[in-house]
XYZ file of C-alpha atoms in Angstrom:
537
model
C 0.000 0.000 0.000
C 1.271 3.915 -0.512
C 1.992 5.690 2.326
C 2.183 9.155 1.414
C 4.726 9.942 3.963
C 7.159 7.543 2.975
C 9.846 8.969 -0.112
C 9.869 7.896 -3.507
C 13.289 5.714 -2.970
C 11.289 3.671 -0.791
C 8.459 2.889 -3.316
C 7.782 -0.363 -4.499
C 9.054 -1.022 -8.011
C 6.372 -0.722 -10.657
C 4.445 -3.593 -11.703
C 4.361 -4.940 -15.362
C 1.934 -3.326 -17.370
C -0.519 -6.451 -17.267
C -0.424 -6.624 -13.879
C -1.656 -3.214 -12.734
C -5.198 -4.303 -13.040
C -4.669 -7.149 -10.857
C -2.983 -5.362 -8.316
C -5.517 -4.129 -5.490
C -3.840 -2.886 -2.536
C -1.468 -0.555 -4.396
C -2.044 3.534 -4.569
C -3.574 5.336 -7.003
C -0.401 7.253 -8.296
C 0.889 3.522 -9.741
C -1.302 4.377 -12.205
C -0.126 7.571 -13.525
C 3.242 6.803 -15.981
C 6.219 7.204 -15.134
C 8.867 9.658 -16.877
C 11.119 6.797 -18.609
C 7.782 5.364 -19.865
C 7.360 6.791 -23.569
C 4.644 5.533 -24.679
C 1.959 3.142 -23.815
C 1.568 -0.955 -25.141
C -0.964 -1.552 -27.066
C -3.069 -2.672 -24.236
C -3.106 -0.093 -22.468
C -3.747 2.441 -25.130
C -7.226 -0.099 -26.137
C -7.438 0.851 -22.509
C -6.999 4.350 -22.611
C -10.738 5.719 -22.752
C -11.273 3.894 -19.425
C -8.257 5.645 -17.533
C -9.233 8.451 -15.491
C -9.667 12.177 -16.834
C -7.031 14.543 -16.505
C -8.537 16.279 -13.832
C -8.893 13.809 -11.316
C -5.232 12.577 -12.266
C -3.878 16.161 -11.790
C -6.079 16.133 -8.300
C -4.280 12.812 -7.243
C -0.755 14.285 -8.090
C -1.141 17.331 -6.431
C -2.687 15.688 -2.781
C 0.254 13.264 -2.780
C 2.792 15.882 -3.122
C 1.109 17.689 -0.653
C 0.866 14.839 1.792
C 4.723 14.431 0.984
C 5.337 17.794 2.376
C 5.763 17.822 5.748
C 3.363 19.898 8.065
C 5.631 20.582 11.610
C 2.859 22.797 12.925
C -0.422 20.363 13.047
C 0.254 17.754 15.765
C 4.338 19.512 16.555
C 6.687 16.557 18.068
C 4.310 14.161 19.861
C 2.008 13.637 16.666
C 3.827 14.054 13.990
C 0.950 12.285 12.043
C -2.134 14.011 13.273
C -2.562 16.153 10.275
C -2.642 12.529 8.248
C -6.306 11.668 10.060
C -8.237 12.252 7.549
C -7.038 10.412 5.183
C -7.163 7.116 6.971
C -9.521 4.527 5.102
C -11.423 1.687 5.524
C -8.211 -0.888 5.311
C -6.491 0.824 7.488
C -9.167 -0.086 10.068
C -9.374 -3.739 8.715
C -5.486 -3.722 9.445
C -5.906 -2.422 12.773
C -8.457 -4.849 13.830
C -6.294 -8.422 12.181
C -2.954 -6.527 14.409
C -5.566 -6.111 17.890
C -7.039 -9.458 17.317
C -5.873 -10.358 20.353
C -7.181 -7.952 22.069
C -10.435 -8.263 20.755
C -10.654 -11.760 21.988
C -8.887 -11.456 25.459
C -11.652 -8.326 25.851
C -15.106 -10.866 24.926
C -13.323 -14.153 26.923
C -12.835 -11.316 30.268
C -16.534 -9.987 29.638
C -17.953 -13.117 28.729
C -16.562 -14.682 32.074
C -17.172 -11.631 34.577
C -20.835 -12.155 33.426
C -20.811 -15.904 34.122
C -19.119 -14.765 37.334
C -22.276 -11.604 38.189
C -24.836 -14.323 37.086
C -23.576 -16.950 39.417
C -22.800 -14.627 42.605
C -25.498 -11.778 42.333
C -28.409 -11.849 44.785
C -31.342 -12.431 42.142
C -34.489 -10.049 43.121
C -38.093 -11.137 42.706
C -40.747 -8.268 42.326
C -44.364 -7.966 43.044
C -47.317 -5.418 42.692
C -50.346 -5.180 44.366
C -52.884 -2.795 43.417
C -54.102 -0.437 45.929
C -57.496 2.226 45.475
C -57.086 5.259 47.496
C -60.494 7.379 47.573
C -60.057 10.953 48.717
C -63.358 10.902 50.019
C -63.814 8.988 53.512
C -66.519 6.651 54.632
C -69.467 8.872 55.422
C -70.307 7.043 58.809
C -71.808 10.424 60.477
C -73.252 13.318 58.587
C -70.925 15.493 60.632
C -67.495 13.971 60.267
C -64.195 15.640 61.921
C -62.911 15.327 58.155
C -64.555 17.493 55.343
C -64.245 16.224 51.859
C -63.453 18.644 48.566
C -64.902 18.145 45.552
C -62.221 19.498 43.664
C -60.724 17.165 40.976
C -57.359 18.830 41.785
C -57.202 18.787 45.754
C -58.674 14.995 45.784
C -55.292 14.162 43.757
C -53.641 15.656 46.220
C -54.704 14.010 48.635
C -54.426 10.797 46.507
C -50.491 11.826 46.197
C -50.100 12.509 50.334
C -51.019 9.267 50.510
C -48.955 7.732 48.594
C -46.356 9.237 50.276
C -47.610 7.795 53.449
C -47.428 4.229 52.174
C -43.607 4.335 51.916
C -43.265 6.783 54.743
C -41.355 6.073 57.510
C -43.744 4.907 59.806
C -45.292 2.279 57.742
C -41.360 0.785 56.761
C -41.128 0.912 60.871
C -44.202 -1.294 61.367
C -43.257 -3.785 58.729
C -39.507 -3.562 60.358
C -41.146 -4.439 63.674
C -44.075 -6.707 62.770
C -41.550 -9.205 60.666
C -38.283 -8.550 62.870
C -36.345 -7.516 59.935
C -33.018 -6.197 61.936
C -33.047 -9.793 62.482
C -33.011 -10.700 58.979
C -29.877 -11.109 57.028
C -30.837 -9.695 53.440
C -31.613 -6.181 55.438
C -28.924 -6.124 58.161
C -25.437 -7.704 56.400
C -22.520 -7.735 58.502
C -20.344 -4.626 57.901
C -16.245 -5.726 57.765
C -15.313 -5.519 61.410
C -18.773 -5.581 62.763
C -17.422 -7.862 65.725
C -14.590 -5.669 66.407
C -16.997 -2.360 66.247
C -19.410 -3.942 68.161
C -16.623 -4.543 71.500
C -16.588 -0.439 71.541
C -20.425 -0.082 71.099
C -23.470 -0.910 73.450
C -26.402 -3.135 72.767
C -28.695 0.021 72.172
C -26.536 1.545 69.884
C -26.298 -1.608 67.984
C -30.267 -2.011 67.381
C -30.069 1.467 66.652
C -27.858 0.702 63.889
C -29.571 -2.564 62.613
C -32.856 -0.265 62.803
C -31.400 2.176 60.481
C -30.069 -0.493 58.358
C -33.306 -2.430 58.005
C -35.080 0.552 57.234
C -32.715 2.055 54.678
C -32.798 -1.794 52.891
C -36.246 -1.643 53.112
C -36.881 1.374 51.402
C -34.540 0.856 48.421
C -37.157 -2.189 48.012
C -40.402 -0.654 47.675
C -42.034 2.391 44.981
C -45.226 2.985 44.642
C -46.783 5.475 42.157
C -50.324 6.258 40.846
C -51.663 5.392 37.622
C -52.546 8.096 35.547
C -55.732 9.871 35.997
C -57.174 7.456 38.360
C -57.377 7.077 41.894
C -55.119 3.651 41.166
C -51.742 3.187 43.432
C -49.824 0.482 42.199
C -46.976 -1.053 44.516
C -43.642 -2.669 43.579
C -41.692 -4.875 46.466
C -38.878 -6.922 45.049
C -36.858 -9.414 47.069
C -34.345 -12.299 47.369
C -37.441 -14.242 47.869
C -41.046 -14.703 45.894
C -42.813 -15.772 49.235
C -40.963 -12.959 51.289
C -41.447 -10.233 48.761
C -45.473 -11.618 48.686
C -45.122 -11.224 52.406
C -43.261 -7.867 52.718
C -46.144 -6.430 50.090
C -48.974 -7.526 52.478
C -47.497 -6.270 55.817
C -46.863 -2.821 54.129
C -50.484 -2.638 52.937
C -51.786 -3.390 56.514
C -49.381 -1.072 58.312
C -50.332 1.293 55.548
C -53.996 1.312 56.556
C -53.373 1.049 60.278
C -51.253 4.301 59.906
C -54.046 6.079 58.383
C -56.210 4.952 60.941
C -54.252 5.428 63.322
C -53.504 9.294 62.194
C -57.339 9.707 61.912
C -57.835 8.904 65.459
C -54.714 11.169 66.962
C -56.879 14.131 65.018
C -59.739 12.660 66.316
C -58.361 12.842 69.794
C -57.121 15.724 69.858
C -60.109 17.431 69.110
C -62.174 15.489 71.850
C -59.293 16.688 73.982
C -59.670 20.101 73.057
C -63.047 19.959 73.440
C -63.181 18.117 76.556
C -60.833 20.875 77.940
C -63.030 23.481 76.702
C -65.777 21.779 78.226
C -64.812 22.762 81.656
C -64.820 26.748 80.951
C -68.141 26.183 79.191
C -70.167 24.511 81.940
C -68.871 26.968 84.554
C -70.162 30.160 82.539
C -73.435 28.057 82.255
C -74.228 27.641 85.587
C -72.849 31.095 86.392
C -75.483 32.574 83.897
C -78.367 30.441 84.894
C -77.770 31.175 88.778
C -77.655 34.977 87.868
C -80.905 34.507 86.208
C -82.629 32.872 89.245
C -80.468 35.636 91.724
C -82.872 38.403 89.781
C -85.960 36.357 89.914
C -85.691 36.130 93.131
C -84.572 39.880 93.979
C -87.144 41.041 91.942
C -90.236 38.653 92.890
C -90.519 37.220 89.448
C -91.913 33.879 90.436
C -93.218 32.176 87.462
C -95.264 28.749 86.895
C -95.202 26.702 84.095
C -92.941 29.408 81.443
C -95.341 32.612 83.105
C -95.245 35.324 85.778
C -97.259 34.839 88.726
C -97.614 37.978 88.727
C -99.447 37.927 85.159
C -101.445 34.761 86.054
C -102.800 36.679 89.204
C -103.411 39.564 87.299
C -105.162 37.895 84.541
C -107.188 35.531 87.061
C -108.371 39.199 89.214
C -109.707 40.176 85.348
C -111.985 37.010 85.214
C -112.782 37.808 88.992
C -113.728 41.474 88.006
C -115.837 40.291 84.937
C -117.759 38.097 86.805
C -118.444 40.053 89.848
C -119.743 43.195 87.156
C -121.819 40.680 85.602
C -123.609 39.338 89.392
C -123.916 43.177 90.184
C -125.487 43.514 86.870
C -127.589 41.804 87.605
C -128.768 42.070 91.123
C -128.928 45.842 89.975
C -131.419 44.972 86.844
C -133.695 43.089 89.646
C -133.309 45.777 91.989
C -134.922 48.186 89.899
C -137.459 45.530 88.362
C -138.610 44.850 91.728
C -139.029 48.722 92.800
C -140.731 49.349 89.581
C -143.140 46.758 89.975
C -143.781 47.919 93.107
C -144.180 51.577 91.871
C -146.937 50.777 89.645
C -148.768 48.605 92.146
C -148.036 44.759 90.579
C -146.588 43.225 93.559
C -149.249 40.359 93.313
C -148.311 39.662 90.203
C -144.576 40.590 88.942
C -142.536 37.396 88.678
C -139.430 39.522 90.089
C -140.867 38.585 93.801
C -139.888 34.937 94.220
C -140.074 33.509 97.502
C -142.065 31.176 99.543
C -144.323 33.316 101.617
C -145.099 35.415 98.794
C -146.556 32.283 96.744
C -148.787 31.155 99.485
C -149.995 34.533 99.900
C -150.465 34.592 96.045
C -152.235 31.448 96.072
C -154.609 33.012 98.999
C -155.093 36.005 97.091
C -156.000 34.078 93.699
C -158.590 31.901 95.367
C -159.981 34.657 97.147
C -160.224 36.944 94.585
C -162.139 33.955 92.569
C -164.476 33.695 95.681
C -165.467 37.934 95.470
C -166.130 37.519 92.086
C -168.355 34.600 92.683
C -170.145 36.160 95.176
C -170.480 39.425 93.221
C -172.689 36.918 90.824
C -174.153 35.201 93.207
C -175.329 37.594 96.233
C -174.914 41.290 94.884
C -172.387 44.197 96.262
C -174.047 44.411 99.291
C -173.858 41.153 101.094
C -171.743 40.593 104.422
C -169.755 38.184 103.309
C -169.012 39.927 100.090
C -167.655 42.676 102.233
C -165.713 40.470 104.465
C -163.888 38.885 101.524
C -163.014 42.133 100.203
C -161.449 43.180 103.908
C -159.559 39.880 103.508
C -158.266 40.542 100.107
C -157.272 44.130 101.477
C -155.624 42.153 104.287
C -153.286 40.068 101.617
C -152.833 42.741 99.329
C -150.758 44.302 102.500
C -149.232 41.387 103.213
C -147.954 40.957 99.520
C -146.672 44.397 99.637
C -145.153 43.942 102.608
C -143.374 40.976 101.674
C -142.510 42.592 97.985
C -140.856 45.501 100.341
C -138.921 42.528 101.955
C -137.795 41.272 98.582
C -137.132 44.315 97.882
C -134.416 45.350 100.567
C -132.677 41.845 100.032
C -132.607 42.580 96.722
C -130.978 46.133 97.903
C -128.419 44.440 99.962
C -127.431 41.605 97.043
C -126.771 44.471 94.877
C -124.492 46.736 97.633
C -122.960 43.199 98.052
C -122.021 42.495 94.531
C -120.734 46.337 94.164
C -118.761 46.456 96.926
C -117.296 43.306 96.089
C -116.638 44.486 92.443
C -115.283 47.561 93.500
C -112.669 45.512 95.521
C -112.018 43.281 92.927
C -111.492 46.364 90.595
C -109.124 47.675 93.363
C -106.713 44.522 93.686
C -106.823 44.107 89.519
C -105.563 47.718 89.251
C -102.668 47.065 92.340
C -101.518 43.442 90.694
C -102.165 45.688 87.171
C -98.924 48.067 88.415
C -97.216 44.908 89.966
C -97.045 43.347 86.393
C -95.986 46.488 84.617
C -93.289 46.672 87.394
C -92.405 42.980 86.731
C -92.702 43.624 83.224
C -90.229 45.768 82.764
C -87.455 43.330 85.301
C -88.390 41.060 83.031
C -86.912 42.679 80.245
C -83.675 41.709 81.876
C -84.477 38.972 83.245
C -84.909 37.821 79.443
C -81.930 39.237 78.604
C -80.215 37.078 81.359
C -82.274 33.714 80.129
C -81.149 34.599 76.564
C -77.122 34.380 77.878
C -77.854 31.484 80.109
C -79.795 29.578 76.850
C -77.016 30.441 74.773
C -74.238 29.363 76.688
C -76.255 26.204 77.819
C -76.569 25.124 73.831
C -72.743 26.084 73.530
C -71.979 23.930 76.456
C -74.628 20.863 75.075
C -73.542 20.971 71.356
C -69.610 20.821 72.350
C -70.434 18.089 75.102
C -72.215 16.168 72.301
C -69.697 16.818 69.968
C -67.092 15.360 72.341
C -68.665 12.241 73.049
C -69.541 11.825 68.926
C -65.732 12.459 68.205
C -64.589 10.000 71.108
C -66.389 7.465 70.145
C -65.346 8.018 66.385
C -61.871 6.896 67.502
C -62.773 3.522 67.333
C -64.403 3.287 63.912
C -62.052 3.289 60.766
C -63.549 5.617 58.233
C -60.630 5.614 56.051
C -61.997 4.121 52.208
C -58.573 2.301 50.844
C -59.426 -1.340 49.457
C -57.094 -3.561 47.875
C -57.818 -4.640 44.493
C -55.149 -6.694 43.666
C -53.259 -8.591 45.836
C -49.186 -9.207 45.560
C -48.651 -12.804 44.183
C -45.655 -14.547 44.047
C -43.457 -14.052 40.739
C -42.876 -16.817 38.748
C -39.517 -15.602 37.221
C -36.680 -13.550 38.723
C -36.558 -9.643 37.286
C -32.841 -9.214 38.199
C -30.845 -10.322 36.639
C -31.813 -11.506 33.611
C -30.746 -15.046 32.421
C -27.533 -16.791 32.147
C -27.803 -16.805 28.203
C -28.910 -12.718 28.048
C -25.892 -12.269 30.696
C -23.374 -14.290 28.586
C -24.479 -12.456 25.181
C -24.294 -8.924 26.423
C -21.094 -9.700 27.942
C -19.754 -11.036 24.713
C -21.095 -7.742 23.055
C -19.534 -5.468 25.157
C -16.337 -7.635 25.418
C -16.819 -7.153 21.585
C -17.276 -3.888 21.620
C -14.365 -2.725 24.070
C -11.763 -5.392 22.186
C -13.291 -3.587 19.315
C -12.167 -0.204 20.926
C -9.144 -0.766 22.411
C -7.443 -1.973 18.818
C -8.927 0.758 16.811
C -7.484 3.588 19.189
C -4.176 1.237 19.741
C -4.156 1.611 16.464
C -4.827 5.022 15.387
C -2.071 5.941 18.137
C 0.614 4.313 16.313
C -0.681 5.665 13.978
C -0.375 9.098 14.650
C 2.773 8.727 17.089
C 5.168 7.332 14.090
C 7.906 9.884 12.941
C 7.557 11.386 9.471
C 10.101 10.547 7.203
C 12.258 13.014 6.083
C 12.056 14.490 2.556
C 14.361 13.742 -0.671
């Protein structure tokens, strides 16, 4: 092959004229004639319309002088070459490859066998998922719950996402540490070099403390969760050394998981019943302090009160009926009074039906039969006869008695009606004293509403927080939290690291490959560019 550095002395003697088509490896300026060659042989000048044009020859000649001429300023003493890069072809890679053969195969044997090594010794890892709905929205158990809900698309994936971070959190990875004793378990806690030694100059609680920390940090390199895209989905990985503990590990984290939400909804829970309960104290003071105020100015002020009302208005309003009635009675008796003294001013004693008593009946009975005797008599025996004339003085002698005992009638009558007045006029007299007693309590009763209205209001302060209290405390025991499951972890059938012998042992050979590969092309191309330059004829 040319080298363009190398000087003409050096060249190869020129092949016969029928050999230059056979010839592959040589350079292009072979071709051109030489100056001791006159003239072509017949061959070649059959040939000559396939020989290149004059232009490209001229091109050829003038880039091998110039790669002849040597360039001290690209590359100065360490690469004397380096300005030569560009030209290097495709054989000179071939020839760079058949010289690092070597290489190339020590590189994929090495490879080949540190995979066969990594597949034998590494600790293989089995993964499994488990499937996990987290609603933002809690079990409605009361209508009042210590939790309020949004309806906001945006806050509930928030809430989704806080969550999530609470399933690998550190207090779930610190249940699962305790409720499977993993600082006892080898693939978490591994011996450190010189854990015996460290452990002479160490107590026992700074040990666990260390195996704690261990544990955990192992732990959490073996569990992600994320959530599925526009859904309320969480989806779980757990990988370890083995299917049935990864399967195992996967379960205890989703029951710590939910017993730490729980758990955190009944510390808020509590904390408001003990806020409340503390609260509670203050309120049911002020409450009886206002209700004993209210019966302090009841009792100042008289207001006694039966069944929600004054008994100072009841009194009042029962003297009203009392004065009603009593004006009616005297209405009365007053209305027979003067019926009675009319009747007797016009002379009808015998016969007004205001007179009712016993005498004056008989004596009306007397005085109807012997008024039907006179007239008899008048038909029978004339005006004159004697005992015409002796009924009549009889008549005359009941006529007086009937007025006398209308006149009797008549001053009872008199003495009813004084009666019923005087008794109305009392009446009227205690109805117009309890009358100012209620405006009096009336007005004390504005305050004493006033008071009632501080002592109700503080007394359904005091009730609804009490309630409250007791409805939180006994939410502490109920789990309201909605997370379910949907997919449990089962165990993996195949390992996911690392891969299998066969994938091991052909990626190693391809990137034995490739680095053997490497190595002898830059081996190469630094000979390449690290040999001298000739010098110059």
């Amino acid at each position: 092959m040319y080298r363009p550095n190398e000087p003409r002395q050096q060249r190869s003697p020129q092949p016969a004229h029928g050999q230059r088509a056979m010839v592959g490896g040589g350079s292009l300026l072979n071709l051109l004639p030489t100056d001791d060659e006159d003239a072509l042989p017949p061959f070649e000048e059959k040939q000559a319309p396939r020989r290149e044009p004059e232009v490209r020859r001229s091109q050829v000649v003038a880039r091998a002088q110039t790669e002849t001429q040597p360039t001290p300023h690209v590359g100065g003493l360490f690469f004397p070459r380096l300005h030569l890069v560009s030209q290097i072809g495709v054989d000179d890679g071939i020839r760079w490859l058949r010289d690092g053969m070597l290489w190339i195969i020590a590189a994929v044997t090495i490879c080949t066998f540190a995979a066969l090594v990594y597949a034998m010794t590494a600790s293989p890892r089995y993964t499994v998922y488990t499937d996990i709905v987290v609603d933002p929205s809690n079990l409605n158990v009361v209508s009042d719950d210590v939790f309020t809900s949004n309806p906001q698309r945006d806050a509930q994936l928030l809430e989704v996402e806080s969550k999530l971070r609470i399933l690998t959190s550190r207090n779930v990875l610190a249940r699962v540490i305790d409720g499977l004793q993993l600082t006892r378990d080898p693939e978490f806690v591994k011996p450190a070099s010189f854990a015996s030694l460290r452990n002479l100059f160490s107590s026992k609680q700074e040990q666990e403390v260390n195996n704690e920390l261990a544990a955990m940090r192992g732990l959490s390199e073996r569990v992600e969760a994320r959530r599925e895209e526009r859904s309320f989905v969480v989806v779980m990985k757990v990988w370890s050394e083995e299917p049935a503990k990864a399967v195992t590990l996967s379960n205890a984290i989703v029951d710590a998981f939910e017993q730490e939400l729980f758990q955190s909804a009944a510390e808020s829970a509590g904390r408001v019943a003990k806020n409340l309960n503390a609260r509670l104290d203050e309120l049911r003071r002020n409450v009886t302090d206002a209700e004993r105020a209210v019966e302090d100015f009841r009792r100042v002020n008289g207001l006694q009160s039966t069944n929600g009302q004054l008994v100072s208005n009841q009194l009042s309003g029962e003297l009203n009926t009392q004065v009603l009635d009593a004006q009616q009675r005297f209405i009365q008796a007053e209305t027979r009074y003067n019926q009675m003294s009319a009747a007797i001013a016009q002379g009808r004693t015998a016969s007004a039906s205001e007179f009712e008593s016993e005498n004056m009946t008989n004596l009306r009975e007397q005085y109807n039969l012997l008024q039907q005797q006179i007239a008899s008599m008048q038909r029978t025996f004339g005006e004159r006869h004697p005992r015409l004339v002796s009924a009549r003085s009889e008549r005359a002698t009941i006529e007086g008695a009937l007025a006398d005992e209308a006149r009797r009638i008549l001053e009872r009558a008199k003495a009813d009606m004084d009666r019923e007045q005087q008794a109305l006029e009392a009446l009227r007299g205690k109805a117009n004293v309890e009358k100012s007693n209620v405006f009096t309590d009336n007005e004390s009763q504005v305050q004493l509403r006033d008071l009632e209205r501080d002592a109700r209001a503080k007394a359904a302060i005091y009730e609804t927080h009490l309630a409250r209290a007791q409805q939180i405390t006994e939410q502490q025991q109920i789990d309201t939290t909605n997370v379910r499951v949907i997919s449990r972890a089962l165990p993996p059938n195949a390992r996911t690291w690392p891969p299998r012998t066969v994938t091991l042992l052909v990626a190693g050979a391809m990137l034995g490959l490739f680095l053997g590969v490497s190595a002898a092309i830059a081996l190469g191309l630094w000979r390449y560019i690290r040999r001298p330059q000739p010098a110059t004829a």
